[in-house]
GROMACS .gro file of C-alpha atoms in nm:
model
  360
    1MET     CA    1   1.558  -0.145   2.575
    2LYS     CA    2   1.862  -0.096   2.398
    3PRO     CA    3   2.044   0.331   2.435
    4SER     CA    4   2.006   0.398   2.063
    5ILE     CA    5   1.659   0.287   2.093
    6ARG     CA    6   1.595   0.545   2.488
    7GLU     CA    7   1.792   0.785   2.296
    8LYS     CA    8   1.508   0.804   1.975
    9LEU     CA    9   1.250   0.831   2.203
   10GLU     CA   10   1.375   1.099   2.398
   11ARG     CA   11   1.368   1.255   2.134
   12LEU     CA   12   1.039   1.263   1.979
   13THR     CA   13   0.914   1.343   2.298
   14LEU     CA   14   1.093   1.688   2.294
   15ARG     CA   15   0.974   1.681   1.939
   16LEU     CA   16   0.567   1.646   2.082
   17ASP     CA   17   0.636   1.935   2.363
   18GLU     CA   18   0.782   2.124   2.060
   19LEU     CA   19   0.455   2.071   1.838
   20ASP     CA   20   0.225   2.114   2.152
   21HIS     CA   21   0.379   2.495   2.157
   22LEU     CA   22   0.383   2.526   1.812
   23LEU     CA   23   0.049   2.415   1.768
   24ALA     CA   24  -0.135   2.655   2.033
   25ALA     CA   25   0.036   2.947   1.913
   26GLY     CA   26  -0.212   3.249   1.769
   27ASP     CA   27  -0.056   3.242   1.435
   28ALA     CA   28  -0.036   2.835   1.413
   29ALA     CA   29  -0.302   2.851   1.153
   30ARG     CA   30  -0.198   3.097   0.919
   31ASP     CA   31   0.005   2.910   0.689
   32LEU     CA   32  -0.226   2.631   0.647
   33ASP     CA   33  -0.034   2.388   0.435
   34ASN     CA   34   0.271   2.402   0.757
   35TYR     CA   35  -0.065   2.368   1.005
   36ARG     CA   36  -0.137   2.082   0.835
   37LYS     CA   37   0.215   1.931   0.839
   38LEU     CA   38   0.263   1.990   1.186
   39THR     CA   39  -0.055   1.832   1.277
   40ARG     CA   40   0.041   1.562   1.087
   41GLU     CA   41   0.360   1.507   1.241
   42HIS     CA   42   0.150   1.574   1.579
   43ALA     CA   43  -0.085   1.279   1.511
   44GLU     CA   44   0.230   1.046   1.406
   45ILE     CA   45   0.454   1.125   1.698
   46GLY     CA   46   0.182   1.161   2.013
   47PRO     CA   47   0.108   0.766   2.010
   48VAL     CA   48   0.475   0.671   2.035
   49VAL     CA   49   0.515   0.934   2.321
   50ALA     CA   50   0.188   0.801   2.447
   51LEU     CA   51   0.353   0.405   2.467
   52TYR     CA   52   0.709   0.575   2.620
   53ALA     CA   53   0.568   0.701   2.899
   54GLN     CA   54   0.406   0.430   2.980
   55TYR     CA   55   0.727   0.221   2.966
   56GLY     CA   56   0.897   0.484   3.224
   57LEU     CA   57   0.579   0.415   3.427
   58ALA     CA   58   0.629   0.068   3.417
   59GLU     CA   59   0.961   0.160   3.518
   60ASN     CA   60   0.948   0.331   3.800
   61ASP     CA   61   0.665   0.089   3.937
   62ILE     CA   62   0.944  -0.146   3.960
   63ARG     CA   63   1.216   0.071   4.115
   64THR     CA   64   0.964   0.168   4.396
   65ALA     CA   65   0.885  -0.221   4.464
   66GLU     CA   66   1.266  -0.343   4.455
   67GLN     CA   67   1.249  -0.104   4.740
   68MET     CA   68   0.986  -0.212   4.897
   69LEU     CA   69   1.113  -0.535   4.910
   70ALA     CA   70   1.314  -0.534   5.242
   71ASP     CA   71   1.004  -0.473   5.421
   72PRO     CA   72   0.880  -0.823   5.504
   73GLU     CA   73   0.504  -0.698   5.561
   74MET     CA   74   0.520  -0.558   5.158
   75LYS     CA   75   0.757  -0.851   5.032
   76VAL     CA   76   0.468  -1.043   4.865
   77PHE     CA   77   0.278  -0.725   4.749
   78ALA     CA   78   0.622  -0.597   4.625
   79GLY     CA   79   0.664  -0.932   4.401
   80GLU     CA   80   0.347  -0.885   4.314
   81GLU     CA   81   0.418  -0.587   4.137
   82ILE     CA   82   0.751  -0.626   4.003
   83VAL     CA   83   0.580  -0.908   3.764
   84ALA     CA   84   0.314  -0.686   3.669
   85ALA     CA   85   0.502  -0.440   3.532
   86ARG     CA   86   0.788  -0.682   3.411
   87ALA     CA   87   0.464  -0.744   3.149
   88VAL     CA   88   0.396  -0.433   3.130
   89ILE     CA   89   0.764  -0.345   3.034
   90GLU     CA   90   0.736  -0.671   2.753
   91ARG     CA   91   0.395  -0.548   2.635
   92VAL     CA   92   0.505  -0.174   2.558
   93GLU     CA   93   0.834  -0.287   2.406
   94ASP     CA   94   0.693  -0.478   2.161
   95ASP     CA   95   0.410  -0.204   2.072
   96LEU     CA   96   0.734   0.057   2.039
   97GLN     CA   97   0.932  -0.129   1.853
   98LYS     CA   98   0.600  -0.194   1.627
   99ALA     CA   99   0.555   0.194   1.641
  100LEU     CA  100   0.930   0.293   1.554
  101LEU     CA  101   0.946   0.098   1.242
  102PRO     CA  102   1.019   0.334   0.929
  103ARG     CA  103   0.635   0.417   0.775
  104ASP     CA  104   0.549   0.409   0.466
  105PRO     CA  105   0.521   0.783   0.297
  106ASN     CA  106   0.245   0.669   0.058
  107ASP     CA  107   0.075   0.437   0.265
  108ASP     CA  108  -0.214   0.708   0.286
  109LYS     CA  109  -0.275   0.799  -0.073
  110ASN     CA  110  -0.500   0.701  -0.276
  111LEU     CA  111  -0.384   0.483  -0.611
  112PHE     CA  112  -0.353   0.430  -0.965
  113LEU     CA  113  -0.434  -0.021  -1.065
  114GLU     CA  114  -0.341  -0.152  -1.350
  115ILE     CA  115  -0.416  -0.474  -1.463
  116ARG     CA  116  -0.310  -0.609  -1.786
  117ALA     CA  117  -0.406  -0.969  -2.000
  118GLY     CA  118  -0.093  -1.138  -2.008
  119THR     CA  119   0.001  -1.520  -2.158
  120GLY     CA  120  -0.279  -1.744  -2.278
  121GLY     CA  121  -0.551  -1.565  -2.523
  122ASP     CA  122  -0.907  -1.516  -2.390
  123GLU     CA  123  -0.863  -1.701  -2.096
  124SER     CA  124  -0.589  -1.459  -1.988
  125GLY     CA  125  -0.821  -1.148  -2.096
  126LEU     CA  126  -1.089  -1.345  -1.888
  127PHE     CA  127  -0.936  -1.426  -1.564
  128ALA     CA  128  -0.792  -0.996  -1.585
  129GLY     CA  129  -1.164  -0.897  -1.570
  130ASN     CA  130  -1.193  -1.165  -1.282
  131LEU     CA  131  -0.898  -0.993  -1.107
  132PHE     CA  132  -1.039  -0.645  -1.187
  133ARG     CA  133  -1.412  -0.768  -0.982
  134MET     CA  134  -1.199  -0.891  -0.697
  135TYR     CA  135  -1.058  -0.580  -0.607
  136CYS     CA  136  -1.351  -0.414  -0.705
  137ARG     CA  137  -1.560  -0.594  -0.409
  138TYR     CA  138  -1.291  -0.540  -0.162
  139ALA     CA  139  -1.312  -0.184  -0.233
  140GLU     CA  140  -1.641  -0.238  -0.187
  141ARG     CA  141  -1.585  -0.379   0.139
  142LEU     CA  142  -1.376  -0.075   0.258
  143ARG     CA  143  -1.623   0.171   0.137
  144TRP     CA  144  -1.359   0.287  -0.096
  145GLN     CA  145  -1.419   0.478  -0.441
  146VAL     CA  146  -1.322   0.297  -0.807
  147GLU     CA  147  -1.314   0.474  -1.068
  148VAL     CA  148  -1.221   0.386  -1.419
  149ILE     CA  149  -0.990   0.547  -1.663
  150SER     CA  150  -0.921   0.342  -1.955
  151ALA     CA  151  -1.041  -0.036  -2.093
  152SER     CA  152  -0.988  -0.236  -2.406
  153GLU     CA  153  -1.221  -0.537  -2.305
  154SER     CA  154  -1.110  -0.828  -2.501
  155GLU     CA  155  -1.315  -0.976  -2.741
  156VAL     CA  156  -1.473  -1.305  -2.535
  157GLY     CA  157  -1.475  -1.080  -2.243
  158GLY     CA  158  -1.266  -0.980  -1.987
  159TYR     CA  159  -0.974  -0.724  -2.035
  160LYS     CA  160  -0.690  -0.670  -2.243
  161GLU     CA  161  -0.599  -0.373  -2.039
  162VAL     CA  162  -0.761  -0.184  -1.760
  163ILE     CA  163  -0.638   0.136  -1.544
  164ALA     CA  164  -0.826   0.228  -1.277
  165ARG     CA  165  -0.771   0.493  -0.961
  166VAL     CA  166  -0.883   0.386  -0.591
  167VAL     CA  167  -1.002   0.634  -0.369
  168GLY     CA  168  -1.009   0.537  -0.003
  169GLN     CA  169  -0.829   0.588   0.355
  170GLY     CA  170  -0.508   0.365   0.344
  171ALA     CA  171  -0.601   0.207  -0.009
  172TYR     CA  172  -0.198   0.212  -0.143
  173SER     CA  173  -0.129   0.060   0.260
  174LYS     CA  174  -0.384  -0.222   0.238
  175LEU     CA  175  -0.280  -0.319  -0.190
  176LYS     CA  176   0.042  -0.208  -0.230
  177PHE     CA  177   0.176  -0.551  -0.264
  178GLU     CA  178  -0.002  -0.680  -0.501
  179SER     CA  179   0.200  -0.554  -0.773
  180GLY     CA  180   0.318  -0.856  -0.978
  181GLY     CA  181   0.239  -1.145  -1.252
  182HIS     CA  182  -0.054  -1.350  -1.103
  183ARG     CA  183  -0.117  -1.687  -1.266
  184VAL     CA  184  -0.482  -1.898  -1.308
  185GLN     CA  185  -0.480  -2.275  -1.345
  186ARG     CA  186  -0.879  -2.370  -1.461
  187VAL     CA  187  -1.043  -2.507  -1.737
  188PRO     CA  188  -1.156  -2.262  -2.012
  189GLU     CA  189  -1.571  -2.162  -2.052
  190THR     CA  190  -1.421  -2.260  -2.402
  191GLU     CA  191  -1.250  -2.581  -2.344
  192THR     CA  192  -1.415  -2.906  -2.483
  193GLN     CA  193  -1.187  -3.150  -2.390
  194GLY     CA  194  -1.201  -3.085  -1.936
  195ARG     CA  195  -0.787  -2.964  -1.981
  196ILE     CA  196  -0.675  -2.729  -1.744
  197HIS     CA  197  -0.506  -2.446  -1.885
  198THR     CA  198  -0.262  -2.142  -1.736
  199SER     CA  199  -0.266  -1.811  -1.825
  200ALA     CA  200  -0.181  -1.524  -1.624
  201CYS     CA  201  -0.207  -1.122  -1.574
  202THR     CA  202   0.008  -0.855  -1.480
  203VAL     CA  203  -0.107  -0.602  -1.180
  204ALA     CA  204   0.063  -0.273  -1.082
  205VAL     CA  205   0.003  -0.110  -0.800
  206LEU     CA  206   0.129   0.235  -0.802
  207PRO     CA  207   0.078   0.538  -0.543
  208GLU     CA  208  -0.133   0.905  -0.665
  209ALA     CA  209   0.160   1.176  -0.639
  210ALA     CA  210  -0.051   1.389  -0.421
  211GLU     CA  211  -0.064   1.651  -0.757
  212VAL     CA  212   0.119   1.651  -1.053
  213GLY     CA  213   0.366   1.878  -0.919
  214GLU     CA  214   0.524   1.631  -0.694
  215VAL     CA  215   0.703   1.457  -1.009
  216ASP     CA  216   0.857   1.711  -1.204
  217ILE     CA  217   0.728   1.667  -1.583
  218ASN     CA  218   0.912   1.874  -1.809
  219PRO     CA  219   0.641   1.981  -2.028
  220ALA     CA  220   0.906   2.009  -2.348
  221GLU     CA  221   0.911   1.645  -2.273
  222ILE     CA  222   0.603   1.499  -2.323
  223ARG     CA  223   0.363   1.448  -2.627
  224ILE     CA  224   0.026   1.508  -2.674
  225ASP     CA  225  -0.213   1.381  -2.902
  226THR     CA  226  -0.563   1.375  -2.959
  227TYR     CA  227  -0.814   1.132  -3.069
  228ARG     CA  228  -1.101   0.990  -3.084
  229ALA     CA  229  -1.237   0.780  -2.825
  230SER     CA  230  -1.335   0.401  -2.934
  231GLY     CA  231  -1.600   0.157  -2.764
  232ALA     CA  232  -1.924   0.218  -2.535
  233GLY     CA  233  -2.004   0.616  -2.467
  234GLY     CA  234  -2.297   0.688  -2.665
  235GLN     CA  235  -2.249   0.912  -3.007
  236HIS     CA  236  -2.106   1.198  -2.814
  237ILE     CA  237  -1.822   1.054  -2.708
  238ASN     CA  238  -1.726   0.878  -3.084
  239LYS     CA  239  -1.806   1.242  -3.216
  240THR     CA  240  -1.508   1.451  -3.067
  241ASP     CA  241  -1.107   1.404  -3.000
  242SER     CA  242  -1.161   1.349  -2.695
  243ALA     CA  243  -0.953   1.101  -2.566
  244VAL     CA  244  -0.582   1.209  -2.450
  245ARG     CA  245  -0.253   0.981  -2.569
  246ILE     CA  246   0.053   1.119  -2.348
  247THR     CA  247   0.395   0.976  -2.459
  248HIS     CA  248   0.676   1.072  -2.213
  249ILE     CA  249   0.971   1.083  -2.443
  250PRO     CA  250   1.236   1.039  -2.180
  251THR     CA  251   1.118   0.679  -1.992
  252GLY     CA  252   0.903   0.576  -2.329
  253ILE     CA  253   0.626   0.599  -2.098
  254VAL     CA  254   0.258   0.613  -2.285
  255VAL     CA  255  -0.086   0.701  -2.112
  256GLU     CA  256  -0.442   0.671  -2.277
  257CYS     CA  257  -0.737   0.785  -2.134
  258GLN     CA  258  -1.042   0.802  -2.308
  259ASP     CA  259  -1.309   0.751  -2.022
  260ASP     CA  260  -1.456   1.137  -2.027
  261ARG     CA  261  -1.678   1.299  -2.266
  262SER     CA  262  -1.412   1.594  -2.145
  263GLN     CA  263  -1.091   1.624  -2.369
  264HIS     CA  264  -0.995   1.844  -2.012
  265ARG     CA  265  -1.085   1.606  -1.761
  266ASN     CA  266  -0.957   1.333  -2.000
  267LYS     CA  267  -0.609   1.538  -2.043
  268ALA     CA  268  -0.621   1.621  -1.643
  269GLN     CA  269  -0.619   1.200  -1.587
  270ALA     CA  270  -0.333   1.108  -1.810
  271LEU     CA  271  -0.124   1.366  -1.614
  272ALA     CA  272  -0.215   1.213  -1.321
  273VAL     CA  273  -0.152   0.847  -1.405
  274LEU     CA  274   0.149   0.945  -1.591
  275ALA     CA  275   0.345   1.099  -1.249
  276ALA     CA  276   0.254   0.809  -1.081
  277ARG     CA  277   0.422   0.598  -1.340
  278ILE     CA  278   0.756   0.803  -1.325
  279LYS     CA  279   0.737   0.836  -0.945
  280ALA     CA  280   0.689   0.422  -0.950
  281VAL     CA  281   1.033   0.413  -1.161
  282GLN     CA  282   1.225   0.646  -0.996
  283THR     CA  283   1.080   0.451  -0.622
  284ARG     CA  284   1.196   0.154  -0.773
  285ALA     CA  285   1.524   0.239  -0.861
  286GLN     CA  286   1.546   0.373  -0.497
  287GLN     CA  287   1.426   0.057  -0.330
  288GLN     CA  288   1.718  -0.128  -0.559
  289GLN     CA  289   1.970  -0.008  -0.413
  290ILE     CA  290   1.778  -0.068  -0.098
  291ALA     CA  291   1.754  -0.481  -0.211
  292SER     CA  292   2.145  -0.489  -0.288
  293THR     CA  293   2.203  -0.488   0.044
  294ARG     CA  294   1.888  -0.658   0.199
  295LYS     CA  295   1.623  -0.841   0.017
  296SER     CA  296   1.270  -0.820   0.043
  297LEU     CA  297   1.070  -1.129   0.138
  298ILE     CA  298   0.751  -0.950  -0.022
  299GLY     CA  299   0.913  -0.888  -0.329
  300SER     CA  300   1.052  -0.596  -0.545
  301GLY     CA  301   0.692  -0.520  -0.678
  302ASP     CA  302   0.838  -0.585  -1.014
  303ARG     CA  303   0.513  -0.683  -1.297
  304SER     CA  304   0.756  -0.999  -1.407
  305GLU     CA  305   0.736  -1.125  -1.102
  306ARG     CA  306   0.510  -1.435  -1.019
  307ILE     CA  307   0.366  -1.368  -0.702
  308ARG     CA  308   0.027  -1.568  -0.671
  309THR     CA  309  -0.122  -1.845  -0.862
  310TYR     CA  310  -0.506  -1.911  -0.840
  311ASN     CA  311  -0.570  -2.290  -0.912
  312PHE     CA  312  -0.947  -2.355  -0.962
  313PRO     CA  313  -0.987  -2.705  -0.952
  314GLN     CA  314  -0.817  -2.726  -0.657
  315GLY     CA  315  -1.002  -2.439  -0.468
  316ARG     CA  316  -0.712  -2.263  -0.396
  317VAL     CA  317  -0.556  -1.954  -0.382
  318THR     CA  318  -0.107  -2.010  -0.346
  319ASP     CA  319   0.145  -1.620  -0.264
  320HIS     CA  320   0.450  -1.767  -0.336
  321ARG     CA  321   0.658  -1.494  -0.134
  322ILE     CA  322   0.494  -1.626   0.150
  323ASN     CA  323   0.445  -1.955   0.090
  324LEU     CA  324   0.085  -1.875   0.216
  325THR     CA  325  -0.192  -2.131   0.065
  326LEU     CA  326  -0.585  -2.057   0.147
  327TYR     CA  327  -0.827  -2.298   0.069
  328LYS     CA  328  -1.111  -2.043  -0.068
  329ILE     CA  329  -1.074  -1.950  -0.368
  330ASP     CA  330  -1.482  -1.840  -0.455
  331ALA     CA  331  -1.444  -1.598  -0.126
  332ILE     CA  332  -1.081  -1.447  -0.253
  333MET     CA  333  -1.249  -1.366  -0.601
  334ASP     CA  334  -1.558  -1.234  -0.420
  335GLY     CA  335  -1.319  -1.002  -0.237
  336ASP     CA  336  -1.257  -1.120   0.093
  337LEU     CA  337  -0.910  -1.021   0.111
  338ASP     CA  338  -0.823  -0.961   0.456
  339GLU     CA  339  -0.622  -1.290   0.500
  340LEU     CA  340  -0.340  -1.222   0.228
  341ILE     CA  341  -0.327  -0.884   0.302
  342GLY     CA  342  -0.282  -0.887   0.685
  343ALA     CA  343  -0.039  -1.230   0.643
  344LEU     CA  344   0.189  -1.038   0.356
  345THR     CA  345   0.162  -0.675   0.597
  346ALA     CA  346   0.291  -0.926   0.872
  347GLU     CA  347   0.525  -1.052   0.682
  348HIS     CA  348   0.617  -0.675   0.599
  349GLN     CA  349   0.677  -0.595   0.938
  350ALA     CA  350   0.898  -0.849   1.059
  351GLU     CA  351   1.160  -0.759   0.766
  352LEU     CA  352   1.144  -0.466   0.899
  353LEU     CA  353   1.139  -0.532   1.278
  354ALA     CA  354   1.486  -0.742   1.178
  355ALA     CA  355   1.642  -0.509   0.984
  356LEU     CA  356   1.598  -0.234   1.301
  357SER     CA  357   1.721  -0.498   1.530
  358GLN     CA  358   2.015  -0.516   1.295
  359GLU     CA  359   2.048  -0.145   1.332
  360THR     CA  360   2.023  -0.048   1.667
   0.00000   0.00000   0.00000
């Protein structure tokens, strides 16, 4: 084990002891916010320190066994113990490297999913509807909740734009690599000559700000307009100015919400989406600084970046970032995203491991 990694693990061991004492104190729960922060840190550090303890025991086993090698009667047994302990060390060292990878602080958060039709006219809108259904089906498999915040339906079905809030444990960690351009190749229902058309949609996955206050939104820098909602919703929703449009003047970001009959709730939802978008802009700026020194294989998450192609005639889905092609398009469009998401996550971890080994 590299000295720098061992030193980091020793510091974590000391920190876990410190957390044990802080949480055991009689007044530990007096400040609930701080108590939750400490318990969260304890839960993150605990498994890493437990792995390091296993590593230390295996090292001790090797030292003890090496001392036994001098005894002819114990030599065979000692040799077997050394082999077994070295296997443990190899396995635990690999687990420790993964456990020490920098953790995305947004991984446990809920998210806002935004899908917009792009090039391809009506077919693009239909594909946007297909993508939204795909993510909804995936969410169903994991028992997540999907709340539509805003939807603009296209004339022939599907969506020009749909924005939804996805609520579930680890939602952002699973879907964060979905941001970018999604391209579809298929014969549209309206095509009489049987020709294959290519169209595209953009997907944006934004982590929900823990609270609007997490992002500094100056009230003087936003303009709030109310108007009557359009589309489905019954008589009441169309007779009151319940829909809300918020414009963030410094960035030009515009958010609309008309899904609820309550203007107050629409405003709260719109502010939450605005906070997530502003945070995404800030995060993207930070990532661009990092990317200047190391290019990410997974991609920047920029909506203009083409990340995936869905080819219906050939029954395949190709993720261009990791050169992965799967011939199971029907299953994928029905929400079976585990293999795709697993491959993207593994590639991301490999990147982080490579960076960690360079740093140490």
